[in-house]
């Protein structure tokens, strides 16, 4: 079984991004600047944004964190988005999700200038990805394609089963895998909570992308020998033996499933670090004006 080590790969890619950024700036390019909007004090969101800011420092980008109270109104938030759209010093920015219930996340995402949408959530970028045009690809699916590419996992002609159809993971992942690219050309089945006989489908899979957010959902009796598994799930599960009082669990029952796998990502240390790196890749792309 090959462990698809996202942490190690992320470190390698960060070092490549740092070198590329230095050359870009030496040739007169402006230092890439990633801004992040964070609303409220959700533990997960604080951690994720913290990782993103730290990663910017590691590769020589500038970063700015705009942290607002839960009580910020939708109108005020839209105004902050507009300011970042208009700020020539900012290369790209993200709005960390989830947002409080009184704010319409779709409206906020739609307000982002697609040219600065380094999370790849704006419909213009989603549409371009669907058409195979240059675009900002949503960070988690982009990170997964990098894992497949760098570890030489062949996708062409393979049956890929994506469990989950969210706009940020499952849906874009299924589009990328079925597209015409080095990490595409697969036959893709997308499963969700209304899928019947899920086990019958996962048993046929050469590659499974588990992105449903249900800890240890995928068990050994649901997969065939030699399968490749990408575990996107990250759920905080209470654990009194852990220092924090919780532990991150993936959607796959790693201990038993990994015994049948040709390759598998761990949680933590798999998809998570690659998501952060993908955001850096998109920001560097924005700095180079590669997406119009
Ligand atoms: P989401 O928006 O909650 O979507 C979950 C999807 O799973 C939905 O499409 C849902 O179906 C489907 N689903 C739920 N129960 C199912 C079941 N029993 N059988 C089959 N499908 C089922 O979640 P998300 O934002 O995509 O995130 C998924 C997981 O990935 C979460 O654990 C999240 O924390 C994690 N994540 C990790 C990263 C990372 O960087 N590592 C990034 C993003 C997300 P319906 O559409 O029918 O409801």
Short mmCIF file of C-alpha atoms and ligand atoms in Angstrom, two decimals:
data_model
loop_
_atom_site.label_atom_id
_atom_site.label_comp_id
_atom_site.label_asym_id
_atom_site.label_seq_id
_atom_site.Cartn_x
_atom_site.Cartn_y
_atom_site.Cartn_z
CA UNK A 1 0.00 0.00 0.00
CA UNK A 2 1.33 3.41 -1.03
CA UNK A 3 0.63 6.25 1.39
CA UNK A 4 -0.25 9.38 -0.58
CA UNK A 5 1.52 11.81 1.71
CA UNK A 6 -0.15 15.19 1.19
CA UNK A 7 1.95 16.89 3.85
CA UNK A 8 5.23 15.90 2.17
CA UNK A 9 3.95 16.81 -1.28
CA UNK A 10 2.64 20.14 0.01
CA UNK A 11 6.09 20.97 1.41
CA UNK A 12 7.70 20.15 -1.95
CA UNK A 13 5.18 22.29 -3.82
CA UNK A 14 5.64 25.19 -1.38
CA UNK A 15 9.34 25.14 -2.04
CA UNK A 16 8.66 25.20 -5.82
CA UNK A 17 6.19 28.08 -5.39
CA UNK A 18 8.75 30.02 -3.32
CA UNK A 19 11.39 29.66 -6.06
CA UNK A 20 8.89 30.60 -8.78
CA UNK A 21 7.75 33.64 -6.79
CA UNK A 22 11.33 34.82 -6.34
CA UNK A 23 11.96 34.57 -10.11
CA UNK A 24 8.68 36.31 -10.84
CA UNK A 25 9.57 39.21 -8.54
CA UNK A 26 13.15 39.38 -9.81
CA UNK A 27 11.67 39.86 -13.29
CA UNK A 28 9.66 42.85 -11.99
CA UNK A 29 6.46 41.10 -10.89
CA UNK A 30 4.57 42.44 -7.89
CA UNK A 31 4.71 40.40 -4.66
CA UNK A 32 1.61 38.17 -4.56
CA UNK A 33 -0.81 39.29 -1.87
CA UNK A 34 -3.55 37.00 -0.57
CA UNK A 35 -6.29 38.46 1.63
CA UNK A 36 -8.76 36.44 3.68
CA UNK A 37 -12.09 37.49 5.16
CA UNK A 38 -13.06 35.61 8.29
CA UNK A 39 -16.38 36.15 10.06
CA UNK A 40 -16.91 34.94 13.62
CA UNK A 41 -14.83 32.59 15.76
CA UNK A 42 -15.58 29.07 14.53
CA UNK A 43 -12.66 26.87 15.70
CA UNK A 44 -12.22 25.07 12.37
CA UNK A 45 -12.32 28.27 10.34
CA UNK A 46 -9.78 30.00 12.63
CA UNK A 47 -7.43 27.01 12.18
CA UNK A 48 -7.83 26.85 8.39
CA UNK A 49 -7.29 30.58 7.92
CA UNK A 50 -4.28 30.40 10.25
CA UNK A 51 -2.75 27.69 8.04
CA UNK A 52 -3.34 29.77 4.94
CA UNK A 53 -1.70 32.89 6.41
CA UNK A 54 1.30 30.85 7.61
CA UNK A 55 1.66 29.20 4.20
CA UNK A 56 1.77 32.65 2.55
CA UNK A 57 4.70 33.62 4.79
CA UNK A 58 6.51 30.37 3.91
CA UNK A 59 6.45 31.06 0.17
CA UNK A 60 7.13 34.81 0.33
CA UNK A 61 3.61 36.11 -0.31
CA UNK A 62 2.05 38.98 1.58
CA UNK A 63 -1.13 38.08 3.47
CA UNK A 64 -3.85 40.11 5.14
CA UNK A 65 -6.49 38.72 7.47
CA UNK A 66 -9.70 40.73 7.84
CA UNK A 67 -11.50 39.33 10.88
CA UNK A 68 -15.07 40.49 11.59
CA UNK A 69 -17.54 39.80 14.39
CA UNK A 70 -20.49 37.46 13.79
CA UNK A 71 -22.72 40.52 13.96
CA UNK A 72 -21.44 42.03 10.69
CA UNK A 73 -24.33 42.63 8.31
CA UNK A 74 -24.49 41.22 4.78
CA UNK A 75 -24.33 44.74 3.39
CA UNK A 76 -21.19 45.55 5.40
CA UNK A 77 -19.57 42.30 4.28
CA UNK A 78 -20.43 42.99 0.64
CA UNK A 79 -18.82 46.38 1.06
CA UNK A 80 -15.61 44.72 2.35
CA UNK A 81 -15.64 42.41 -0.68
CA UNK A 82 -16.00 45.42 -2.96
CA UNK A 83 -13.04 47.12 -1.25
CA UNK A 84 -10.86 44.06 -1.90
CA UNK A 85 -12.06 43.86 -5.51
CA UNK A 86 -10.98 47.48 -6.00
CA UNK A 87 -7.70 47.26 -4.05
CA UNK A 88 -4.88 47.04 -6.58
CA UNK A 89 -2.51 45.88 -3.85
CA UNK A 90 -4.53 42.67 -3.37
CA UNK A 91 -3.82 39.88 -5.87
CA UNK A 92 -6.59 37.56 -4.77
CA UNK A 93 -8.80 36.88 -1.76
CA UNK A 94 -11.02 34.33 -0.12
CA UNK A 95 -14.08 34.50 2.10
CA UNK A 96 -13.77 31.67 4.62
CA UNK A 97 -16.94 29.56 4.76
CA UNK A 98 -19.24 28.88 6.52
CA UNK A 99 -20.72 32.34 7.06
CA UNK A 100 -23.28 33.14 9.79
CA UNK A 101 -26.86 32.20 8.90
CA UNK A 102 -28.02 35.80 8.41
CA UNK A 103 -25.57 36.22 5.51
CA UNK A 104 -26.33 34.76 2.09
CA UNK A 105 -23.05 33.05 1.13
CA UNK A 106 -24.04 32.79 -2.56
CA UNK A 107 -24.56 36.54 -2.74
CA UNK A 108 -21.16 37.15 -1.16
CA UNK A 109 -19.38 34.73 -3.51
CA UNK A 110 -21.09 36.29 -6.53
CA UNK A 111 -19.80 39.70 -5.42
CA UNK A 112 -16.16 38.59 -5.68
CA UNK A 113 -14.35 39.72 -8.83
CA UNK A 114 -13.80 36.39 -10.69
CA UNK A 115 -10.24 37.52 -11.50
CA UNK A 116 -9.50 37.63 -7.76
CA UNK A 117 -11.53 34.54 -6.84
CA UNK A 118 -8.59 32.30 -5.90
CA UNK A 119 -10.92 29.85 -4.11
CA UNK A 120 -12.59 29.21 -7.49
CA UNK A 121 -16.12 29.42 -6.08
CA UNK A 122 -17.51 32.16 -8.38
CA UNK A 123 -19.88 30.86 -11.10
CA UNK A 124 -17.62 32.33 -13.79
CA UNK A 125 -14.73 30.13 -12.62
CA UNK A 126 -16.96 27.10 -12.08
CA UNK A 127 -18.29 27.56 -15.62
CA UNK A 128 -14.82 27.93 -17.12
CA UNK A 129 -13.64 24.79 -15.32
CA UNK A 130 -16.65 22.94 -16.72
CA UNK A 131 -15.72 24.07 -20.23
CA UNK A 132 -12.04 23.21 -19.72
CA UNK A 133 -10.95 26.87 -20.01
CA UNK A 134 -8.17 28.51 -17.94
CA UNK A 135 -9.69 29.28 -14.53
CA UNK A 136 -9.20 29.15 -10.80
CA UNK A 137 -10.06 25.59 -9.84
CA UNK A 138 -11.59 25.13 -6.40
CA UNK A 139 -8.68 24.50 -3.99
CA UNK A 140 -9.56 21.04 -2.62
CA UNK A 141 -10.24 19.40 -6.02
CA UNK A 142 -7.13 21.11 -7.42
CA UNK A 143 -5.08 19.69 -4.52
CA UNK A 144 -6.46 16.22 -5.23
CA UNK A 145 -5.50 16.43 -8.92
CA UNK A 146 -1.97 17.40 -7.82
CA UNK A 147 -1.81 14.31 -5.57
CA UNK A 148 -2.95 12.10 -8.47
CA UNK A 149 -0.51 13.77 -10.88
CA UNK A 150 2.57 13.77 -8.64
CA UNK A 151 2.06 10.21 -7.41
CA UNK A 152 1.41 9.01 -10.96
CA UNK A 153 -2.08 7.67 -10.32
CA UNK A 154 -3.53 6.87 -13.77
CA UNK A 155 -7.12 8.12 -14.15
CA UNK A 156 -7.73 7.61 -17.89
CA UNK A 157 -10.30 4.90 -18.50
CA UNK A 158 -10.66 4.22 -14.76
CA UNK A 159 -13.96 4.13 -12.92
CA UNK A 160 -13.88 6.94 -10.34
CA UNK A 161 -16.60 7.08 -7.72
CA UNK A 162 -17.05 10.45 -6.02
CA UNK A 163 -19.09 10.30 -2.82
CA UNK A 164 -20.52 13.78 -2.23
CA UNK A 165 -21.80 16.44 -4.65
CA UNK A 166 -21.03 19.70 -2.83
CA UNK A 167 -20.15 22.78 -4.87
CA UNK A 168 -16.69 23.00 -3.31
CA UNK A 169 -15.55 19.37 -3.42
CA UNK A 170 -17.65 16.58 -4.95
CA UNK A 171 -19.16 18.38 -7.95
CA UNK A 172 -15.98 20.11 -9.23
CA UNK A 173 -13.98 16.93 -8.56
CA UNK A 174 -16.33 14.92 -10.75
CA UNK A 175 -16.04 17.52 -13.53
CA UNK A 176 -12.23 17.47 -13.41
CA UNK A 177 -12.00 13.68 -13.40
CA UNK A 178 -14.29 13.38 -16.43
CA UNK A 179 -12.58 16.21 -18.35
CA UNK A 180 -9.91 15.86 -21.00
CA UNK A 181 -6.69 16.30 -19.04
CA UNK A 182 -3.77 14.36 -17.62
CA UNK A 183 -5.74 13.72 -14.43
CA UNK A 184 -9.07 13.26 -16.21
CA UNK A 185 -10.53 10.99 -18.89
CA UNK A 186 -12.10 8.82 -16.20
CA UNK A 187 -15.58 7.35 -16.15
CA UNK A 188 -17.17 9.06 -13.18
CA UNK A 189 -20.06 8.14 -10.93
CA UNK A 190 -21.24 10.80 -8.48
CA UNK A 191 -22.99 9.52 -5.35
CA UNK A 192 -24.91 11.43 -2.69
CA UNK A 193 -27.31 10.91 0.18
CA UNK A 194 -30.10 9.74 -2.17
CA UNK A 195 -27.92 7.15 -3.93
CA UNK A 196 -29.29 3.63 -3.64
CA UNK A 197 -27.04 0.58 -3.20
CA UNK A 198 -23.93 2.67 -2.65
CA UNK A 199 -21.87 -0.42 -1.83
CA UNK A 200 -22.62 -1.96 -5.25
CA UNK A 201 -21.17 1.17 -6.85
CA UNK A 202 -18.12 1.58 -4.60
CA UNK A 203 -17.25 -2.11 -5.14
CA UNK A 204 -16.76 -1.30 -8.86
CA UNK A 205 -14.51 1.69 -8.23
CA UNK A 206 -10.87 1.86 -9.26
CA UNK A 207 -10.59 5.23 -7.51
CA UNK A 208 -12.83 6.55 -4.72
CA UNK A 209 -13.01 10.17 -3.63
CA UNK A 210 -14.79 10.17 -0.26
CA UNK A 211 -16.16 13.66 0.49
CA UNK A 212 -19.28 13.27 2.58
CA UNK A 213 -18.22 14.38 6.05
CA UNK A 214 -19.23 11.19 7.89
CA UNK A 215 -16.33 9.83 9.96
CA UNK A 216 -15.18 6.29 9.05
CA UNK A 217 -18.17 5.81 6.73
CA UNK A 218 -16.31 3.82 4.05
CA UNK A 219 -15.44 0.37 5.37
CA UNK A 220 -13.34 -2.50 3.96
CA UNK A 221 -16.38 -4.47 2.80
CA UNK A 222 -17.32 -1.56 0.49
CA UNK A 223 -14.15 -1.54 -1.63
CA UNK A 224 -12.34 -3.92 -3.98
CA UNK A 225 -8.70 -5.00 -3.71
CA UNK A 226 -6.26 -2.55 -5.33
CA UNK A 227 -8.48 0.53 -5.09
CA UNK A 228 -7.00 4.05 -4.79
CA UNK A 229 -8.69 6.16 -2.12
CA UNK A 230 -8.66 9.89 -1.56
CA UNK A 231 -10.18 10.71 1.81
CA UNK A 232 -11.39 14.31 1.88
CA UNK A 233 -13.41 14.08 5.10
CA UNK A 234 -12.28 16.02 8.14
CA UNK A 235 -14.58 15.74 11.13
CA UNK A 236 -13.59 16.66 14.69
CA UNK A 237 -14.45 13.65 16.83
CA UNK A 238 -14.37 13.90 20.63
CA UNK A 239 -11.37 12.06 22.07
CA UNK A 240 -10.42 12.53 25.72
CA UNK A 241 -6.94 11.05 25.07
CA UNK A 242 -6.13 13.81 22.57
CA UNK A 243 -4.57 17.05 23.86
CA UNK A 244 -7.24 19.18 22.19
CA UNK A 245 -10.06 16.89 23.38
CA UNK A 246 -10.83 15.97 19.77
CA UNK A 247 -9.21 14.21 16.84
CA UNK A 248 -9.65 14.68 13.08
CA UNK A 249 -11.31 11.72 11.40
CA UNK A 250 -11.63 11.07 7.70
CA UNK A 251 -14.57 9.50 5.88
CA UNK A 252 -12.67 6.23 5.53
CA UNK A 253 -12.03 3.57 8.17
CA UNK A 254 -8.33 3.80 7.47
CA UNK A 255 -6.99 0.82 9.42
CA UNK A 256 -9.09 -1.81 7.69
CA UNK A 257 -9.56 -0.14 4.29
CA UNK A 258 -5.87 0.67 3.75
CA UNK A 259 -5.08 -3.08 3.79
CA UNK A 260 -7.01 -3.48 0.52
CA UNK A 261 -5.73 -0.29 -1.15
CA UNK A 262 -3.09 0.23 -3.80
CA UNK A 263 -2.81 3.78 -2.45
CA UNK A 264 -4.60 5.98 0.08
CA UNK A 265 -4.38 9.46 1.63
CA UNK A 266 -4.23 9.71 5.43
CA UNK A 267 -6.27 12.08 7.61
CA UNK A 268 -4.72 14.31 8.76
CA UNK A 269 -1.80 14.87 6.39
CA UNK A 270 -3.51 14.02 3.09
CA UNK A 271 -5.88 16.34 1.26
CA UNK A 272 -5.86 19.14 3.88
CA UNK A 273 -2.30 20.44 3.31
CA UNK A 274 -2.80 20.17 -0.45
CA UNK A 275 -5.88 22.41 -0.25
CA UNK A 276 -3.78 25.15 1.32
CA UNK A 277 -1.05 24.79 -1.32
CA UNK A 278 -3.62 24.97 -4.11
CA UNK A 279 -4.72 28.32 -2.83
CA UNK A 280 -1.11 29.49 -3.14
CA UNK A 281 -0.93 28.09 -6.69
CA UNK A 282 -4.08 30.01 -7.61
CA UNK A 283 -2.72 33.20 -6.03
CA UNK A 284 0.51 32.95 -8.01
CA UNK A 285 -1.59 32.39 -11.14
CA UNK A 286 -3.53 35.56 -10.30
CA UNK A 287 -0.30 37.52 -9.78
CA UNK A 288 0.80 36.43 -13.25
CA UNK A 289 -2.61 37.33 -14.72
CA UNK A 290 -2.91 33.83 -16.17
CA UNK A 291 -6.72 33.82 -15.77
CA UNK A 292 -8.66 36.61 -17.48
P1 LIG B 1 -21.19 18.87 2.33
O1 LIG B 1 -21.44 20.17 1.66
O2 LIG B 1 -21.86 18.60 3.64
O3 LIG B 1 -21.57 17.71 1.30
C1 LIG B 1 -21.60 16.39 1.69
C2 LIG B 1 -22.05 15.55 0.53
O4 LIG B 1 -22.07 14.18 0.96
C3 LIG B 1 -23.47 15.88 0.06
O5 LIG B 1 -23.48 15.89 -1.36
C4 LIG B 1 -24.31 14.75 0.62
O6 LIG B 1 -25.41 14.39 -0.20
C5 LIG B 1 -23.30 13.61 0.63
N1 LIG B 1 -23.67 12.59 1.61
C6 LIG B 1 -24.01 12.78 2.91
N2 LIG B 1 -24.29 11.60 3.49
C7 LIG B 1 -24.14 10.66 2.55
C8 LIG B 1 -24.30 9.25 2.53
N3 LIG B 1 -24.68 8.59 3.62
N4 LIG B 1 -24.04 8.59 1.39
C9 LIG B 1 -23.64 9.24 0.27
N5 LIG B 1 -23.48 10.59 0.22
C10 LIG B 1 -23.72 11.29 1.35
O7 LIG B 1 -19.65 18.64 2.61
P2 LIG B 1 -18.32 19.19 1.87
O8 LIG B 1 -18.18 20.64 2.11
O9 LIG B 1 -18.26 18.67 0.48
O10 LIG B 1 -17.22 18.44 2.73
C11 LIG B 1 -17.17 17.04 2.83
C12 LIG B 1 -16.12 16.65 3.86
O11 LIG B 1 -14.85 17.10 3.39
C13 LIG B 1 -16.30 17.30 5.24
O12 LIG B 1 -15.81 16.40 6.23
C14 LIG B 1 -15.39 18.51 5.17
O13 LIG B 1 -14.94 18.93 6.44
C15 LIG B 1 -14.27 17.96 4.36
N6 LIG B 1 -13.47 18.95 3.63
C16 LIG B 1 -12.13 18.85 3.74
C17 LIG B 1 -11.33 19.72 3.05
C18 LIG B 1 -9.85 19.58 3.17
O14 LIG B 1 -9.14 20.46 2.74
N7 LIG B 1 -9.35 18.47 3.70
C19 LIG B 1 -11.89 20.72 2.26
C20 LIG B 1 -13.28 20.79 2.13
C21 LIG B 1 -14.07 19.88 2.83
P3 LIG B 1 -26.64 15.42 -0.48
O15 LIG B 1 -26.14 16.37 -1.52
O16 LIG B 1 -27.71 14.53 -0.99
O17 LIG B 1 -26.95 16.09 0.82
#
